[in-house]
GROMACS .gro file of C-alpha atoms in nm:
model
  323
    1MET     CA    1   5.481 -14.989   1.187
    2ASN     CA    2   5.215 -14.820   1.397
    3LYS     CA    3   5.292 -14.446   1.400
    4ASP     CA    4   5.120 -14.403   1.735
    5ILE     CA    5   5.362 -14.641   1.905
    6LYS     CA    6   5.690 -14.512   2.045
    7TYR     CA    7   5.957 -14.780   2.026
    8PHE     CA    8   6.241 -14.815   2.274
    9GLY     CA    9   6.543 -15.018   2.163
   10ILE     CA   10   6.724 -15.164   2.464
   11ASP     CA   11   7.077 -15.305   2.475
   12ILE     CA   12   7.118 -15.470   2.813
   13SER     CA   13   7.426 -15.592   2.999
   14HIS     CA   14   7.515 -15.705   3.348
   15LEU     CA   15   7.537 -15.361   3.515
   16VAL     CA   16   7.352 -15.117   3.286
   17PHE     CA   17   7.111 -15.100   2.995
   18ASP     CA   18   7.124 -14.848   2.711
   19VAL     CA   19   6.804 -14.716   2.554
   20THR     CA   20   6.730 -14.528   2.232
   21ASP     CA   21   6.372 -14.430   2.151
   22SER     CA   22   6.215 -14.378   1.808
   23SER     CA   23   6.264 -13.999   1.846
   24GLY     CA   24   6.640 -14.051   1.871
   25ASN     CA   25   6.669 -13.980   2.244
   26TYR     CA   26   6.935 -14.181   2.427
   27TYR     CA   27   6.936 -14.290   2.792
   28GLN     CA   28   7.137 -14.517   3.018
   29PHE     CA   29   7.009 -14.678   3.338
   30LYS     CA   30   7.143 -14.919   3.598
   31ASN     CA   31   7.029 -15.278   3.554
   32ASN     CA   32   6.846 -15.293   3.887
   33VAL     CA   33   6.505 -15.203   4.030
   34ASN     CA   34   6.599 -14.837   4.083
   35GLY     CA   35   6.709 -14.812   3.720
   36PHE     CA   36   6.386 -14.980   3.606
   37LYS     CA   37   6.176 -14.727   3.799
   38LYS     CA   38   6.361 -14.434   3.642
   39PHE     CA   39   6.316 -14.585   3.295
   40VAL     CA   40   5.941 -14.641   3.339
   41LYS     CA   41   5.894 -14.267   3.397
   42HIS     CA   42   5.974 -14.217   3.027
   43LEU     CA   43   5.707 -14.466   2.917
   44ASP     CA   44   5.331 -14.460   2.866
   45TYR     CA   45   5.060 -14.688   2.723
   46ASN     CA   46   5.186 -14.624   2.367
   47SER     CA   47   5.540 -14.740   2.449
   48HIS     CA   48   5.680 -15.067   2.315
   49CYS     CA   49   6.015 -15.187   2.452
   50VAL     CA   50   6.230 -15.420   2.243
   51MET     CA   51   6.541 -15.607   2.357
   52GLU     CA   52   6.747 -15.912   2.270
   53ALA     CA   53   6.741 -16.239   2.465
   54THR     CA   54   7.081 -16.192   2.631
   55GLY     CA   55   7.134 -16.489   2.859
   56TYR     CA   56   6.976 -16.400   3.194
   57TYR     CA   57   7.035 -16.024   3.195
   58HIS     CA   58   6.710 -15.925   3.025
   59TYR     CA   59   6.471 -16.120   3.248
   60MET     CA   60   6.439 -15.881   3.542
   61LEU     CA   61   6.369 -15.580   3.322
   62ALA     CA   62   6.128 -15.771   3.098
   63TYR     CA   63   5.924 -15.896   3.394
   64PHE     CA   64   5.928 -15.549   3.555
   65LEU     CA   65   5.793 -15.387   3.237
   66GLN     CA   66   5.532 -15.659   3.195
   67GLU     CA   67   5.413 -15.611   3.553
   68ASN     CA   68   5.377 -15.238   3.480
   69SER     CA   69   5.160 -15.307   3.172
   70ILE     CA   70   5.426 -15.197   2.923
   71LYS     CA   71   5.444 -15.385   2.591
   72VAL     CA   72   5.765 -15.589   2.570
   73SER     CA   73   5.922 -15.791   2.290
   74VAL     CA   74   6.228 -16.010   2.346
   75GLU     CA   75   6.381 -16.090   2.009
   76ASN     CA   76   6.612 -16.363   1.887
   77PRO     CA   77   6.970 -16.222   1.895
   78LEU     CA   78   7.040 -16.381   1.555
   79SER     CA   79   6.755 -16.186   1.392
   80VAL     CA   80   6.883 -15.859   1.539
   81LYS     CA   81   7.242 -15.943   1.440
   82ARG     CA   82   7.139 -16.007   1.079
   83PHE     CA   83   6.952 -15.675   1.073
   84ILE     CA   84   7.259 -15.489   1.206
   85GLN     CA   85   7.481 -15.659   0.947
   86MET     CA   86   7.237 -15.559   0.674
   87LYS     CA   87   7.278 -15.197   0.784
   88LEU     CA   88   7.655 -15.232   0.726
   89SER     CA   89   7.723 -15.054   1.054
   90LYS     CA   90   8.094 -15.004   1.128
   91ILE     CA   91   8.033 -14.885   1.483
   92LYS     CA   92   7.983 -15.138   1.763
   93THR     CA   93   7.888 -14.979   2.095
   94ASP     CA   94   7.604 -15.027   2.341
   95LYS     CA   95   7.461 -14.693   2.233
   96SER     CA   96   7.470 -14.781   1.862
   97ASP     CA   97   7.322 -15.125   1.932
   98SER     CA   98   7.025 -14.975   2.117
   99ARG     CA   99   6.967 -14.738   1.824
  100LEU     CA  100   6.975 -15.024   1.573
  101ILE     CA  101   6.744 -15.236   1.788
  102CYS     CA  102   6.500 -14.945   1.781
  103GLU     CA  103   6.529 -14.932   1.401
  104TYR     CA  104   6.474 -15.307   1.392
  105ALA     CA  105   6.156 -15.267   1.600
  106LYS     CA  106   6.013 -15.019   1.350
  107GLN     CA  107   6.056 -15.252   1.053
  108VAL     CA  108   5.958 -15.600   1.170
  109GLU     CA  109   5.644 -15.761   1.302
  110LEU     CA  110   5.696 -15.796   1.676
  111LYS     CA  111   5.545 -16.056   1.906
  112LEU     CA  112   5.468 -15.961   2.262
  113TRP     CA  113   5.680 -16.141   2.520
  114GLN     CA  114   5.477 -16.367   2.747
  115GLY     CA  115   5.726 -16.460   3.014
  116ASN     CA  116   5.675 -16.755   3.243
  117SER     CA  117   5.460 -16.812   3.549
  118LYS     CA  118   5.630 -16.853   3.888
  119HIS     CA  119   5.546 -17.224   3.868
  120GLN     CA  120   5.714 -17.259   3.529
  121LEU     CA  121   6.017 -17.054   3.635
  122GLU     CA  122   6.077 -17.285   3.930
  123CYS     CA  123   6.039 -17.592   3.707
  124LEU     CA  124   6.294 -17.454   3.459
  125GLN     CA  125   6.538 -17.368   3.738
  126MET     CA  126   6.519 -17.726   3.863
  127THR     CA  127   6.569 -17.854   3.509
  128ARG     CA  128   6.883 -17.643   3.465
  129LEU     CA  129   7.016 -17.766   3.801
  130LEU     CA  130   6.954 -18.127   3.697
  131SER     CA  131   7.150 -18.060   3.380
  132VAL     CA  132   7.446 -17.934   3.587
  133TYR     CA  133   7.434 -18.232   3.823
  134THR     CA  134   7.405 -18.478   3.533
  135LYS     CA  135   7.719 -18.334   3.371
  136GLN     CA  136   7.902 -18.356   3.704
  137SER     CA  137   7.790 -18.718   3.745
  138THR     CA  138   7.916 -18.810   3.398
  139MET     CA  139   8.247 -18.634   3.462
  140LEU     CA  140   8.298 -18.816   3.794
  141LYS     CA  141   8.211 -19.155   3.642
  142ASN     CA  142   8.460 -19.097   3.360
  143LYS     CA  143   8.727 -18.990   3.609
  144ILE     CA  144   8.672 -19.300   3.824
  145HIS     CA  145   8.698 -19.519   3.516
  146GLY     CA  146   9.015 -19.338   3.411
  147GLU     CA  147   9.179 -19.391   3.749
  148GLU     CA  148   9.086 -19.760   3.751
  149VAL     CA  149   9.238 -19.809   3.405
  150LEU     CA  150   9.575 -19.701   3.544
  151GLY     CA  151   9.596 -20.040   3.715
  152ASN     CA  152   9.707 -19.909   4.053
  153PRO     CA  153   9.457 -19.637   4.146
  154SER     CA  154   9.512 -19.423   4.455
  155LYS     CA  155   9.269 -19.527   4.730
  156VAL     CA  156   9.242 -19.167   4.846
  157VAL     CA  157   9.156 -19.039   4.498
  158THR     CA  158   8.911 -19.321   4.422
  159SER     CA  159   8.740 -19.288   4.760
  160SER     CA  160   8.702 -18.912   4.719
  161LEU     CA  161   8.562 -18.945   4.366
  162LYS     CA  162   8.311 -19.213   4.467
  163SER     CA  163   8.201 -19.005   4.767
  164SER     CA  164   8.145 -18.704   4.540
  165LEU     CA  165   7.950 -18.920   4.295
  166ARG     CA  166   7.723 -19.048   4.574
  167GLN     CA  167   7.651 -18.690   4.684
  168VAL     CA  168   7.572 -18.577   4.329
  169THR     CA  169   7.348 -18.882   4.277
  170LYS     CA  170   7.155 -18.799   4.596
  171GLN     CA  171   7.106 -18.440   4.481
  172ILE     CA  172   6.981 -18.558   4.141
  173GLU     CA  173   6.726 -18.787   4.307
  174LYS     CA  174   6.619 -18.510   4.547
  175VAL     CA  175   6.565 -18.252   4.272
  176GLU     CA  176   6.386 -18.504   4.045
  177VAL     CA  177   6.138 -18.584   4.323
  178ALA     CA  178   6.077 -18.214   4.393
  179LEU     CA  179   6.030 -18.143   4.021
  180LEU     CA  180   5.781 -18.428   3.982
  181ILE     CA  181   5.576 -18.303   4.279
  182LEU     CA  182   5.574 -17.950   4.137
  183VAL     CA  183   5.468 -18.059   3.787
  184ARG     CA  184   5.194 -18.287   3.921
  185LYS     CA  185   5.026 -17.989   4.090
  186LEU     CA  186   4.918 -17.845   3.754
  187HIS     CA  187   4.978 -18.112   3.491
  188GLN     CA  188   4.905 -18.451   3.648
  189ASP     CA  189   4.647 -18.544   3.381
  190VAL     CA  190   4.873 -18.453   3.086
  191LEU     CA  191   5.166 -18.629   3.251
  192THR     CA  192   4.967 -18.950   3.291
  193ARG     CA  193   4.836 -18.950   2.933
  194LEU     CA  194   5.176 -18.878   2.777
  195LYS     CA  195   5.313 -19.196   2.933
  196THR     CA  196   5.063 -19.401   2.730
  197ILE     CA  197   5.259 -19.315   2.413
  198PRO     CA  198   5.499 -19.603   2.329
  199GLY     CA  199   5.855 -19.473   2.349
  200ILE     CA  200   5.786 -19.208   2.614
  201GLY     CA  201   5.877 -19.303   2.970
  202ASN     CA  202   5.836 -19.129   3.305
  203LYS     CA  203   6.133 -18.892   3.281
  204THR     CA  204   6.065 -18.806   2.918
  205ALA     CA  205   5.699 -18.725   2.989
  206LEU     CA  206   5.805 -18.506   3.280
  207MET     CA  207   6.060 -18.313   3.074
  208LEU     CA  208   5.816 -18.271   2.782
  209VAL     CA  209   5.565 -18.106   3.015
  210VAL     CA  210   5.830 -17.880   3.169
  211LEU     CA  211   5.996 -17.772   2.843
  212THR     CA  212   5.664 -17.698   2.670
  213ASP     CA  213   5.492 -17.543   2.975
  214GLY     CA  214   5.226 -17.812   2.962
  215PHE     CA  215   5.185 -17.759   2.584
  216ASP     CA  216   4.973 -17.449   2.661
  217ARG     CA  217   5.175 -17.207   2.447
  218PHE     CA  218   5.136 -17.391   2.119
  219LYS     CA  219   4.844 -17.397   1.876
  220SER     CA  220   4.957 -17.686   1.655
  221GLY     CA  221   5.198 -17.976   1.642
  222SER     CA  222   5.384 -17.807   1.357
  223GLU     CA  223   5.438 -17.495   1.567
  224LEU     CA  224   5.577 -17.712   1.846
  225CYS     CA  225   5.814 -17.891   1.604
  226SER     CA  226   5.935 -17.551   1.486
  227TYR     CA  227   5.997 -17.449   1.847
  228ALA     CA  228   6.210 -17.761   1.890
  229GLY     CA  229   6.411 -17.681   1.574
  230LEU     CA  230   6.296 -17.996   1.395
  231THR     CA  231   6.149 -17.831   1.088
  232PRO     CA  232   6.341 -17.867   0.758
  233VAL     CA  233   6.527 -17.581   0.591
  234ILE     CA  234   6.527 -17.600   0.210
  235ARG     CA  235   6.839 -17.475   0.026
  236GLN     CA  236   6.760 -17.410  -0.341
  237SER     CA  237   6.862 -17.121  -0.563
  238GLY     CA  238   6.868 -17.123  -0.943
  239SER     CA  239   7.053 -17.414  -1.098
  240SER     CA  240   7.373 -17.396  -0.891
  241ILE     CA  241   7.242 -17.451  -0.539
  242ASN     CA  242   7.031 -17.753  -0.462
  243GLY     CA  243   7.141 -17.863  -0.115
  244ARG     CA  244   6.990 -18.131   0.100
  245ALA     CA  245   6.711 -18.025   0.332
  246ARG     CA  246   6.828 -18.006   0.692
  247ILE     CA  247   6.656 -17.932   1.019
  248SER     CA  248   6.687 -17.571   1.129
  249LYS     CA  249   6.831 -17.643   1.478
  250ILE     CA  250   6.706 -17.295   1.569
  251GLY     CA  251   6.496 -17.384   1.869
  252ASN     CA  252   6.497 -17.554   2.208
  253GLN     CA  253   6.804 -17.777   2.203
  254LYS     CA  254   6.710 -17.963   2.522
  255LEU     CA  255   6.376 -18.061   2.374
  256ARG     CA  256   6.538 -18.165   2.046
  257ASN     CA  257   6.802 -18.379   2.223
  258LEU     CA  258   6.537 -18.538   2.445
  259LEU     CA  259   6.328 -18.643   2.146
  260PHE     CA  260   6.629 -18.779   1.958
  261MET     CA  261   6.713 -19.008   2.251
  262CYS     CA  262   6.349 -19.124   2.263
  263SER     CA  263   6.337 -19.191   1.889
  264PHE     CA  264   6.535 -19.518   1.924
  265ASN     CA  265   6.277 -19.676   2.155
  266ALA     CA  266   5.992 -19.524   1.953
  267CYS     CA  267   6.118 -19.705   1.643
  268LYS     CA  268   6.083 -20.035   1.831
  269TYR     CA  269   5.761 -19.994   2.023
  270ASN     CA  270   5.560 -19.713   1.857
  271LYS     CA  271   5.385 -19.848   1.547
  272ALA     CA  272   5.343 -19.511   1.370
  273CYS     CA  273   5.705 -19.415   1.437
  274ARG     CA  274   5.833 -19.754   1.324
  275GLU     CA  275   5.637 -19.729   0.999
  276ILE     CA  276   5.773 -19.385   0.910
  277TYR     CA  277   6.128 -19.494   0.999
  278GLU     CA  278   6.110 -19.806   0.782
  279ARG     CA  279   5.949 -19.615   0.494
  280ILE     CA  280   6.225 -19.351   0.485
  281VAL     CA  281   6.508 -19.604   0.516
  282ALA     CA  282   6.350 -19.817   0.239
  283LYS     CA  283   6.377 -19.515   0.008
  284GLY     CA  284   6.755 -19.515   0.058
  285LYS     CA  285   6.759 -19.218   0.294
  286SER     CA  286   6.995 -19.203   0.590
  287LYS     CA  287   6.896 -19.352   0.926
  288LYS     CA  288   6.961 -19.016   1.093
  289LEU     CA  289   6.707 -18.849   0.864
  290ALA     CA  290   6.458 -19.123   0.948
  291LEU     CA  291   6.516 -19.069   1.320
  292ILE     CA  292   6.452 -18.695   1.281
  293ALA     CA  293   6.121 -18.779   1.113
  294VAL     CA  294   6.044 -19.004   1.409
  295CYS     CA  295   6.118 -18.712   1.644
  296ASN     CA  296   5.864 -18.502   1.455
  297LYS     CA  297   5.603 -18.779   1.467
  298LEU     CA  298   5.663 -18.841   1.837
  299LEU     CA  299   5.634 -18.473   1.925
  300LYS     CA  300   5.314 -18.435   1.724
  301GLN     CA  301   5.170 -18.740   1.899
  302ALA     CA  302   5.257 -18.587   2.236
  303PHE     CA  303   5.093 -18.257   2.139
  304ALA     CA  304   4.780 -18.435   2.016
  305ILE     CA  305   4.749 -18.642   2.333
  306ALA     CA  306   4.798 -18.335   2.552
  307LYS     CA  307   4.535 -18.132   2.367
  308SER     CA  308   4.275 -18.402   2.303
  309GLY     CA  309   4.230 -18.526   2.657
  310LEU     CA  310   4.261 -18.884   2.525
  311ILE     CA  311   4.517 -19.158   2.576
  312TYR     CA  312   4.726 -19.309   2.297
  313ASP     CA  313   4.557 -19.565   2.073
  314ASP     CA  314   4.688 -19.694   1.739
  315THR     CA  315   4.336 -19.703   1.597
  316TYR     CA  316   4.300 -19.322   1.600
  317ARG     CA  317   4.660 -19.206   1.583
  318SER     CA  318   4.622 -19.073   1.225
  319THR     CA  319   4.345 -18.840   1.337
  320LEU     CA  320   4.526 -18.722   1.648
  321VAL     CA  321   4.855 -18.617   1.488
  322ASN     CA  322   4.672 -18.371   1.264
  323ILE     CA  323   4.549 -18.166   1.560
   0.00000   0.00000   0.00000
């Protein structure tokens, strides 16, 4: 802990946010621009604000502080929760949480929050909307199938469901086109080169660029795999615990699910992925474990292609994946 830094633990909710500083002072402000301006009056260049990633509620304050050149860290809620449990606190209030977040800030190594550019924010909003529309489309298709199975479906019900499905399909197509245009403005070259990797199609390449912010935030393929939650967690302790290694699943679930769906095609058409899949299965390991290894390989290939400026080629794949 840097003694010159004054930490501010922030517990934020929909309407207000509670603050406790490292001197023990407690404040409460409204979660709006007026509240942000009042809070900033208590801060200076030595201030470091720390909060949890609480859905969407923390974004406005985090961006406001960043724009005012205040150091901000947005921490994983699970890390903060484990710290609070370690303290054996029997009190659970917004005030006590802000105090414990401040204590947490003093004792851990914090990373500064980067936020997203306006371009990336718009891309992510479109991605979330596509996710909503895709779920609605699946629900409507299942409902139509269910009505048809009855044997004597209502024409009114079926017509209404099919009309809704057509509207949702049109919206999906509209948003996908808009997202592609937006991504091409900054990442056309990366997008084109990613599609040279066997097993990665147009939609997958697009989503990889969006979910990784054009791969700009990552320094290595291993760091990217960790971000996706694909790194193994080893469970060993003494002679009594020797569990199987499992992936952490602490990471970007959308990215992880996307890669898992791609892994099936990658096993067929991507030579490096097929080799690692066959090697793991030949050792008697489960096919699911082999597919997870393929996900790792595929993601590292994508990172290497994005960073190298080259297109995929089997003859130099072993060099690329080590980038």
